[in-house]
Amino acid sequence: MKKIHVKYCGGCNPEYDRVLAVSVLAGLKNVTISTDWCPEADGRLAINGCRRKCASKNARGGYHDICSPGDMEKWLLELSDEE
Amino acid sequence: MKTSKEYVESMKKLHLKVYLMGEEVKTPTENPMIRPSLNSVTMTYELAEKPEHEDLMTATSNLTGKKINRFTHIHQSTDDLVKKVKMQRLIGQKTASCFQRCVGMDAANALYSTTFEMDKAKGTDYFERFKKYWTMVQDADLTVDGAMTDPKGDRGLSPTGQADPDMYLRVVERRPDGIVVRGAKAHQTGMVNSHEVIVMPTIALRPEDRDYAVSFAVPCDTKGIFMIYGRQSCDTRKLEKDVDIDLGNCSFGGHEALVIFDDVFVPNDRIFMDGETEFAGMLVERFASYHRQSYGGCKVGVGDVLIGAAALAADYNGVPKASHIKDKLIEMTHLNETLYACGISCSCEGTKTEAGNYFVDTLLANVCKQNVTRFPYEIARLAEDIAGGVMVTMPSEQDYKNKKLKPYIDKYLKGVADVPTEYRMRVLRLIENITLGTAAVGYRTESMHGAGSPQAQRIMIARQSNIPAKKELAKNICGILRRENENKE
């Protein structure tokens, strides 16, 4: 079971549905999602609504930037490849 | 933090004295003309509950270390200033109206640094007093109105020179336990939806204006305070039976009120300035600068909705690909993003005050607001251009619901075949609402006069233009400096 920490941007310029994108991730059998900071997370995603990547600006810990549904699909493929 | 439900319940418990259309309003939260504006403020609580907006809507308090609603935050960095603008854009998008809560936030940040510097110069204890008050506001997650604008009477005369000394709010009595104030504050945005009000002077003052140099905070239902709700264009549509389409904006709105302070007692622990005339100008300038920054967020959010509505109207009219339509949408976007760019830039160029909170760049904040006095008018004009004249000639919703008339209206007001006529009517009413209905109060005239009328910004821009240095730049480039140096030799 992988624990993924997700950090949303504020959503002032959403080019896609960020909540829907995270719900797809949350729906996976081997994944749990946390919006709270968790040091033991297996992965950290910055869920950015647009290319400005506000979610990962000045954020502690290394975040993988998601700026589109395509980014999420790509990251999910990498996650399944690891397994 | 309060939930949105807790906020509405807390407003019901207040004993506000509100007058509207000649009558005292028994329950403002239930009044159909007032409720849309309450819904807008409620959105500031609702969005803070959602993880997908937490980054903009919440902050960590420098006073308590707790998570708070950003509307009660004292800005601790330029990042905070930027997030404030983005938050305001977000809520503008969600409500397409003036959501009212920003004035208190701007007043608090101005008072935070002004009281600090006042104490340093005068040996007063206003800063600690203000921090204690604002900690209470943060912990209870209150909505605070920021009351600056006096009625002013004869604009050519000072407060003490007025025929009626109450034309500017003033201290009329000083007691051991507090002060009594009398006067009024005009154009008070969101007063009827606020728990507390912070009062500030409206202009720089001279020593003889001592009684007018007053700043304090009281609950909005304090004895002696009453509010007369401001009339708005198309406001009585909200009273029509089962109205929906004709509102344009079905749920949200804004309001202003004339607020009378009829010999109101203010206890000492709520006083943040009393007689320190030399600091009135600082407080006014700092509040005005923060508030001018705010418009680079909120009006842009409303502009986003208007651009979307205009684009929809073009779709429903069957002309989305017409080159002039595309170009008008581009122009609307360009103007809207220019306002946003100004809001962001004055935030990024902000600096730390002696008190520790962050203040915007005043030149860029004034440039921001000066643009806001113009661009929404052009954005609105372009939206009306795209919408077409039918926006202001359509039959009423009541006619549309009439069984005999509906088939004719459905037939003759249809645009493209696959979009219901009702949708076309709805989006046209939304454009009407923002450009000349109740929301035009916030989008147009408030853009003109809110946070200071255009001339106020021009004065501030002139003061900071640094023309002498620019003359030297020109002289250097065209060789005058070189020639002047040669002539000296």
XYZ file of C-alpha atoms in Angstrom:
572
model
C 0.000 0.000 0.000
C 1.484 3.369 -1.015
C 0.761 6.534 0.946
C 0.674 9.629 -1.275
C 0.679 13.148 0.159
C -1.143 15.621 -2.108
C -0.848 19.377 -1.799
C -3.312 21.506 -3.743
C -2.638 24.933 -5.121
C -5.312 27.506 -4.262
C -7.279 26.953 -7.457
C -7.565 30.507 -8.778
C -6.862 29.503 -12.402
C -7.901 25.838 -12.809
C -7.286 24.517 -16.312
C -8.665 21.108 -15.308
C -10.633 19.565 -12.421
C -7.964 19.047 -9.751
C -10.310 17.334 -7.300
C -11.392 14.829 -9.980
C -7.763 14.107 -10.856
C -6.969 13.326 -7.205
C -10.105 11.206 -6.855
C -8.833 9.003 -9.707
C -5.656 8.487 -7.726
C -7.596 7.862 -4.517
C -9.654 5.207 -6.301
C -6.632 2.974 -6.909
C -6.548 -0.193 -4.822
C -3.019 0.120 -3.534
C -3.007 3.853 -2.782
C -4.074 6.011 0.181
C -4.175 9.773 -0.075
C -3.401 12.351 2.595
C -3.722 16.119 2.309
C -1.929 16.521 5.647
C 1.855 16.598 5.770
C 3.174 13.097 6.491
C 6.928 12.509 6.739
C 6.550 8.834 5.859
C 4.739 9.416 2.526
C 5.875 7.256 -0.380
C 5.278 10.131 -2.788
C 4.374 13.820 -2.801
C 2.287 15.413 -5.496
C 1.749 19.150 -5.972
C -1.681 19.385 -7.608
C -1.342 22.597 -9.605
C -4.296 23.997 -11.507
C -2.055 25.584 -14.137
C 1.546 26.009 -15.274
C 2.344 28.520 -12.499
C 2.929 25.597 -10.090
C 1.935 27.530 -6.975
C 1.490 24.331 -4.931
C 5.186 23.507 -4.992
C 6.521 27.073 -4.677
C 8.259 27.518 -1.320
C 6.995 24.094 -0.223
C 9.064 21.888 2.049
C 9.940 18.405 0.855
C 10.332 17.410 -2.797
C 7.050 17.589 -4.734
C 6.294 16.168 -8.124
C 4.369 18.800 -10.048
C 1.066 17.821 -11.644
C -0.226 20.565 -13.950
C -2.670 18.590 -16.090
C -4.552 15.291 -16.270
C -1.793 14.145 -18.657
C 0.817 14.716 -15.942
C -1.237 12.596 -13.560
C -1.568 9.778 -16.114
C 2.178 9.832 -16.730
C 2.935 9.731 -13.004
C 0.489 6.847 -12.475
C 2.248 4.879 -15.230
C 5.585 5.471 -13.515
C 4.034 4.338 -10.230
C 2.770 1.096 -11.761
C 6.147 0.530 -13.522
C 7.896 0.740 -10.152
C 5.693 -2.040 -8.907
C -12.236 28.567 12.074
C -15.973 28.972 11.601
C -17.810 26.806 9.114
C -20.065 28.584 6.654
C -23.121 27.413 8.640
C -21.636 28.719 11.878
C -21.019 32.092 10.238
C -24.647 32.433 9.119
C -25.905 31.345 12.550
C -23.598 33.851 14.231
C -25.011 36.665 12.092
C -28.555 35.706 13.115
C -27.619 36.212 16.758
C -26.540 39.827 16.254
C -28.969 42.641 17.042
C -28.159 44.821 14.055
C -30.218 47.933 13.430
C -30.741 48.006 9.655
C -33.105 50.137 7.578
C -34.092 49.330 3.999
C -36.782 50.853 1.787
C -38.111 52.930 4.673
C -38.527 50.098 7.177
C -36.441 48.574 9.916
C -35.368 45.085 8.862
C -36.213 42.555 11.563
C -34.025 39.682 10.275
C -31.422 40.891 7.777
C -30.202 37.338 7.101
C -33.647 36.388 5.779
C -34.341 39.525 3.771
C -34.330 38.668 0.022
C -32.592 41.918 -0.906
C -29.830 41.413 1.666
C -29.395 37.615 1.569
C -27.355 37.461 -1.674
C -24.694 39.676 -0.091
C -24.615 37.389 2.960
C -24.106 34.451 0.603
C -21.034 36.174 -0.842
C -19.421 36.597 2.580
C -20.424 33.023 3.443
C -18.319 31.902 0.478
C -15.196 33.220 2.279
C -15.921 30.659 5.007
C -17.094 27.869 2.709
C -13.992 27.838 0.514
C -11.726 27.777 3.593
C -13.271 24.416 4.522
C -12.144 22.812 1.257
C -8.684 21.205 0.929
C -8.493 22.225 -2.729
C -8.547 25.906 -1.726
C -6.793 25.709 1.631
C -3.515 27.131 0.341
C -5.153 30.418 -0.614
C -7.962 30.594 1.910
C -5.990 29.869 5.101
C -2.760 30.923 6.755
C -0.838 30.355 9.966
C -1.315 33.183 12.445
C 1.817 35.039 13.548
C -0.075 35.889 16.762
C -1.123 32.396 17.848
C 0.467 29.854 15.496
C -3.003 28.509 14.690
C -4.533 27.932 11.261
C -6.808 30.857 10.447
C -8.922 32.171 7.599
C -6.669 34.362 5.417
C -9.158 37.222 5.792
C -7.974 37.546 9.394
C -4.272 37.184 8.569
C -1.540 39.761 9.177
C 0.679 39.355 6.090
C 4.075 37.889 6.975
C 5.745 37.759 3.553
C 5.399 38.832 -0.062
C 4.071 35.314 -0.629
C 1.201 36.190 1.724
C 0.542 39.369 -0.265
C 0.450 37.384 -3.529
C -1.834 34.735 -2.046
C -4.186 37.444 -0.822
C -4.648 38.678 -4.414
C -5.096 35.128 -5.729
C -7.610 34.372 -2.977
C -9.594 37.454 -3.934
C -9.553 36.448 -7.588
C -10.828 32.985 -6.647
C -13.742 34.334 -4.611
C -14.558 36.876 -7.332
C -14.835 33.940 -9.720
C -17.106 31.998 -7.359
C -19.471 34.876 -6.572
C -19.190 37.389 -9.463
C -19.783 40.048 -6.849
C -18.192 42.137 -4.120
C -17.687 39.647 -1.283
C -17.047 42.456 1.215
C -14.669 40.831 3.711
C -11.426 42.329 2.407
C -11.880 45.785 3.935
C -11.438 44.532 7.489
C -8.325 42.574 6.523
C -6.822 45.677 4.905
C -7.714 47.830 7.905
C -6.135 45.331 10.301
C -2.857 45.188 8.395
C -2.706 48.988 8.214
C -3.438 49.357 11.929
C -0.891 46.675 12.838
C 2.037 48.660 11.460
C 0.665 52.142 12.221
C 0.006 51.398 15.902
C 3.509 49.953 16.204
C 5.087 53.133 14.848
C 2.735 55.353 16.826
C 3.742 53.624 20.066
C 7.432 53.979 19.175
C 7.039 57.729 18.589
C 4.502 58.608 21.265
C 4.948 55.997 24.011
C 1.359 54.790 23.665
C 0.273 51.142 23.980
C -1.986 50.822 20.970
C 0.002 47.990 19.335
C -0.465 45.528 22.181
C -4.092 46.576 22.437
C -4.627 45.975 18.741
C -2.866 42.601 18.794
C -5.093 41.466 21.657
C -8.187 42.587 19.747
C -7.074 40.973 16.518
C -6.200 37.707 18.283
C -9.828 37.620 19.410
C -10.957 38.244 15.824
C -8.737 35.440 14.518
C -9.796 32.945 17.182
C -13.492 33.641 16.592
C -13.007 33.936 12.800
C -15.027 37.126 12.630
C -15.949 39.269 9.655
C -14.838 42.842 10.236
C -15.959 45.908 8.299
C -13.309 48.572 7.671
C -14.920 52.004 7.980
C -12.915 54.896 6.593
C -14.988 57.209 4.388
C -16.657 60.121 6.154
C -19.556 61.939 4.449
C -17.185 64.955 4.279
C -19.770 67.703 3.669
C -18.021 70.651 2.010
C -14.981 69.014 0.387
C -13.249 72.371 0.275
C -13.132 72.624 4.081
C -11.241 70.717 6.783
C -13.108 68.691 9.434
C -12.919 71.523 11.946
C -13.953 74.061 9.297
C -17.267 72.360 8.476
C -20.564 74.089 9.257
C -21.676 70.787 10.799
C -18.840 69.319 12.908
C -20.303 65.798 12.487
C -19.449 65.662 8.768
C -16.349 63.765 9.865
C -16.655 61.183 12.653
C -15.183 62.551 15.881
C -14.752 62.108 19.610
C -17.419 64.119 21.455
C -16.614 62.996 24.983
C -13.650 61.446 26.749
C -14.326 59.416 29.881
C -11.960 57.478 32.169
C -13.180 54.179 30.693
C -13.439 55.178 27.053
C -14.682 57.673 24.490
C -18.004 58.624 22.917
C -17.997 59.150 19.135
C -20.471 60.773 16.789
C -20.653 60.879 13.016
C -21.210 58.580 10.064
C -19.271 56.436 7.653
C -20.488 56.295 4.060
C -20.297 53.506 1.461
C -19.715 50.847 4.102
C -19.205 47.614 2.197
C -20.539 44.563 3.973
C -21.464 46.288 7.216
C -24.754 44.376 7.493
C -22.846 41.077 7.174
C -20.091 41.920 9.662
C -19.615 41.050 13.325
C -17.309 43.995 14.050
C -16.351 47.346 12.549
C -12.935 49.016 12.614
C -13.222 52.786 12.223
C -10.390 54.932 10.858
C -9.949 58.595 9.888
C -10.365 59.335 6.197
C -7.722 62.023 5.600
C -4.440 63.333 6.944
C -5.151 65.689 9.845
C -3.710 68.808 11.470
C -3.211 69.371 15.220
C -6.505 71.289 15.497
C -8.324 68.195 14.126
C -7.422 66.195 17.241
C -10.956 64.936 17.905
C -11.110 63.519 14.401
C -7.920 61.466 14.750
C -9.691 58.424 16.092
C -9.550 54.728 15.310
C -11.397 51.998 17.175
C -13.304 48.740 16.860
C -16.758 47.842 18.165
C -19.333 45.135 17.505
C -21.701 46.155 14.688
C -24.703 45.891 17.001
C -23.274 48.331 19.563
C -25.876 50.741 20.960
C -26.011 53.877 18.844
C -24.988 52.283 15.544
C -27.583 51.962 12.800
C -27.282 51.263 9.085
C -29.235 52.523 6.104
C -28.856 50.003 3.275
C -27.754 51.401 -0.071
C -30.103 51.393 -3.067
C -28.755 49.490 -6.101
C -29.733 49.333 -9.749
C -32.366 46.582 -10.325
C -32.392 45.743 -6.592
C -36.151 45.174 -6.307
C -35.963 42.322 -8.807
C -34.938 40.242 -5.779
C -38.429 40.831 -4.349
C -40.265 39.448 -7.393
C -42.152 36.218 -6.789
C -40.109 33.086 -7.645
C -37.529 35.164 -9.501
C -34.573 33.215 -10.905
C -33.562 33.978 -14.512
C -34.050 37.748 -14.199
C -31.589 37.983 -11.298
C -28.700 37.144 -13.612
C -26.612 36.162 -10.607
C -28.888 33.717 -8.839
C -27.184 33.595 -5.458
C -24.696 36.354 -4.803
C -24.429 40.084 -4.469
C -22.798 42.885 -2.543
C -23.963 45.875 -0.568
C -22.986 49.188 0.907
C -24.633 51.110 3.725
C -24.603 54.535 5.304
C -23.663 53.829 8.914
C -24.575 56.276 11.651
C -22.633 56.405 14.925
C -25.071 58.188 17.217
C -23.039 58.886 20.360
C -21.471 55.446 20.516
C -19.384 54.481 23.536
C -16.019 52.837 22.835
C -14.157 51.232 25.761
C -10.437 51.933 26.134
C -9.314 48.456 25.115
C -10.921 48.991 21.712
C -9.265 52.354 20.945
C -6.268 52.287 18.575
C -5.818 56.018 17.963
C -7.124 59.017 19.897
C -5.748 62.415 19.041
C -2.454 61.393 17.360
C -3.142 63.542 14.297
C 0.320 63.114 12.830
C -0.374 59.391 12.299
C -3.784 59.729 10.649
C -2.210 60.196 7.215
C -0.034 57.095 7.656
C -3.038 54.960 8.577
C -5.049 56.275 5.632
C -2.209 55.729 3.173
C -1.481 52.208 4.374
C -5.109 51.126 4.355
C -5.645 52.705 0.940
C -2.578 50.951 -0.510
C -3.623 47.505 0.742
C -7.138 48.118 -0.514
C -5.932 49.279 -3.919
C -3.935 46.040 -4.145
C -7.124 44.092 -3.364
C -8.833 45.301 -6.526
C -6.184 43.541 -8.600
C -7.749 40.310 -7.300
C -11.461 40.703 -6.721
C -12.390 42.633 -9.868
C -10.277 40.275 -11.959
C -12.305 37.335 -10.644
C -15.543 39.058 -11.588
C -13.946 39.917 -14.933
C -13.226 36.201 -15.456
C -16.944 35.472 -15.052
C -17.896 38.302 -17.412
C -15.453 37.086 -20.061
C -16.892 33.582 -19.704
C -20.419 34.947 -20.001
C -19.538 36.953 -23.117
C -17.917 33.876 -24.697
C -21.007 31.813 -23.888
C -23.250 34.485 -25.353
C -21.166 34.377 -28.534
C -21.538 30.571 -28.629
C -25.294 30.774 -28.129
C -25.543 33.504 -30.789
C -23.693 31.231 -33.216
C -20.693 33.537 -33.745
C -17.806 32.071 -31.696
C -15.517 31.872 -34.730
C -16.084 35.423 -35.980
C -12.733 37.191 -35.939
C -14.079 40.359 -34.269
C -15.648 38.266 -31.495
C -12.377 36.444 -30.879
C -10.542 39.750 -30.847
C -12.955 41.284 -28.353
C -12.498 38.315 -26.036
C -8.739 38.676 -26.402
C -8.990 42.362 -25.504
C -11.157 41.596 -22.480
C -8.628 39.001 -21.331
C -5.711 41.360 -21.930
C -7.308 44.104 -19.850
C -8.330 41.688 -17.090
C -4.896 40.102 -16.833
C -3.276 43.548 -16.811
C -5.223 44.317 -13.646
C -4.072 40.998 -12.196
C -0.480 41.717 -13.195
C -0.677 44.978 -11.258
C -2.074 43.215 -8.189
C 0.663 40.602 -8.313
C 3.457 43.089 -8.958
C 2.644 45.407 -6.058
C 2.559 42.275 -3.873
C 5.891 40.863 -5.105
C 7.546 44.243 -4.599
C 6.193 44.504 -1.046
C 8.445 45.180 1.926
C 8.575 44.428 5.618
C 7.362 47.141 8.006
C 8.959 47.954 11.342
C 6.126 46.031 12.997
C 7.041 42.927 10.999
C 4.083 42.613 8.665
C 4.415 43.098 4.932
C 3.219 46.147 3.036
C 2.609 46.477 -0.698
C 4.596 48.665 -3.052
C 2.555 51.851 -2.940
C 3.373 53.127 -6.432
C 2.376 49.845 -8.058
C -0.708 49.499 -5.833
C -1.866 52.921 -6.972
C -1.147 52.028 -10.597
C -3.210 48.890 -10.027
C -6.184 50.832 -8.755
C -5.877 53.557 -11.383
C -6.211 50.861 -14.046
C -9.168 49.380 -12.154
C -10.947 52.739 -12.453
C -10.903 52.271 -16.251
C -10.571 48.709 -17.489
C -13.793 47.173 -16.051
C -15.726 49.827 -17.960
C -14.109 48.730 -21.235
C -14.470 45.024 -20.372
C -18.159 45.668 -19.634
C -18.568 47.586 -22.900
C -17.070 44.709 -24.880
C -19.310 42.209 -23.078
C -22.372 44.293 -23.987
C -21.093 44.533 -27.559
C -20.842 40.724 -27.823
C -24.149 40.113 -26.012
C -26.137 42.335 -28.327
C -29.011 44.685 -27.679
C -31.381 41.868 -26.741
C -29.697 41.928 -23.339
C -31.715 45.041 -22.443
C -34.894 44.382 -24.428
C -35.734 40.765 -23.542
C -39.112 39.902 -22.043
C -39.263 39.365 -18.319
C -39.042 35.977 -16.641
C -42.715 36.327 -15.751
C -43.552 36.657 -19.442
C -41.342 33.658 -20.180
C -43.227 31.586 -17.595
C -46.588 32.630 -19.077
C -47.958 29.527 -20.863
C -49.277 31.541 -23.803
C -46.093 33.550 -24.319
C -43.390 30.947 -23.601
C -43.603 29.197 -26.986
C -43.160 32.515 -28.805
C -40.238 33.585 -26.617
C -38.616 30.150 -26.966
C -39.019 30.395 -30.737
C -37.968 33.983 -31.409
C -35.202 34.376 -28.829
C -33.467 31.151 -29.759
C -29.889 31.433 -30.925
C -28.209 28.245 -32.098
C -30.590 25.322 -32.470
C -29.087 22.981 -29.859
C -29.034 25.446 -26.926
C -32.286 26.047 -24.989
C -33.525 29.637 -25.213
C -33.616 29.712 -21.429
C -29.812 29.293 -21.296
C -29.371 32.217 -23.686
C -31.655 34.337 -21.526
C -29.788 33.325 -18.364
C -26.360 34.282 -19.664
C -27.659 37.563 -21.082
C -29.201 38.406 -17.699
C -25.850 37.639 -16.052
C -24.094 40.090 -18.385
C -26.834 42.619 -17.658
C -26.385 42.053 -13.903
C -22.649 42.731 -13.994
C -22.698 45.630 -16.467
C -25.753 47.597 -15.342
C -27.611 45.630 -12.650
C -26.914 45.135 -8.949
C -23.402 43.769 -9.575
C -22.505 46.862 -11.613
C -22.364 48.648 -8.260
C -19.310 46.546 -7.430
C -17.876 45.991 -10.900
C -18.132 49.528 -12.281
C -18.806 52.357 -9.849
C -16.967 50.705 -6.978
C -14.069 50.082 -9.366
C -14.124 53.828 -9.998
C -14.427 55.074 -6.424
C -13.641 52.227 -4.041
C -10.333 52.558 -2.156
C -10.171 56.160 -3.334
C -11.365 57.964 -6.446
C -9.106 58.204 -9.521
C -7.580 61.534 -8.541
C -6.409 60.081 -5.221
C -4.297 57.521 -7.064
C -2.951 60.148 -9.457
C -1.735 62.214 -6.522
C 0.018 59.150 -5.063
C 1.530 58.236 -8.437
C 2.777 61.802 -8.897
C 4.448 61.746 -5.474
C 6.350 58.581 -6.327
C 7.132 59.211 -9.996
C 10.729 60.186 -9.222
C 10.744 62.624 -12.142
C 14.107 64.238 -11.225
C 15.910 60.909 -11.557
C 14.171 60.259 -14.861
C 15.236 63.649 -16.177
C 18.816 62.697 -15.383
C 18.373 59.432 -17.320
C 17.192 61.359 -20.379
C 19.978 63.910 -20.041
C 22.526 61.101 -19.898
C 21.187 59.337 -22.983
C 21.011 62.395 -25.224
C 24.330 63.862 -24.147
C 23.131 66.852 -22.099
C 24.932 65.562 -18.997
C 28.160 65.257 -20.957
C 27.780 68.787 -22.342
C 26.921 70.185 -18.898
C 30.071 68.569 -17.493
C 32.153 69.945 -20.364
C 30.719 73.413 -19.821
C 31.610 73.287 -16.130
C 35.203 72.550 -17.062
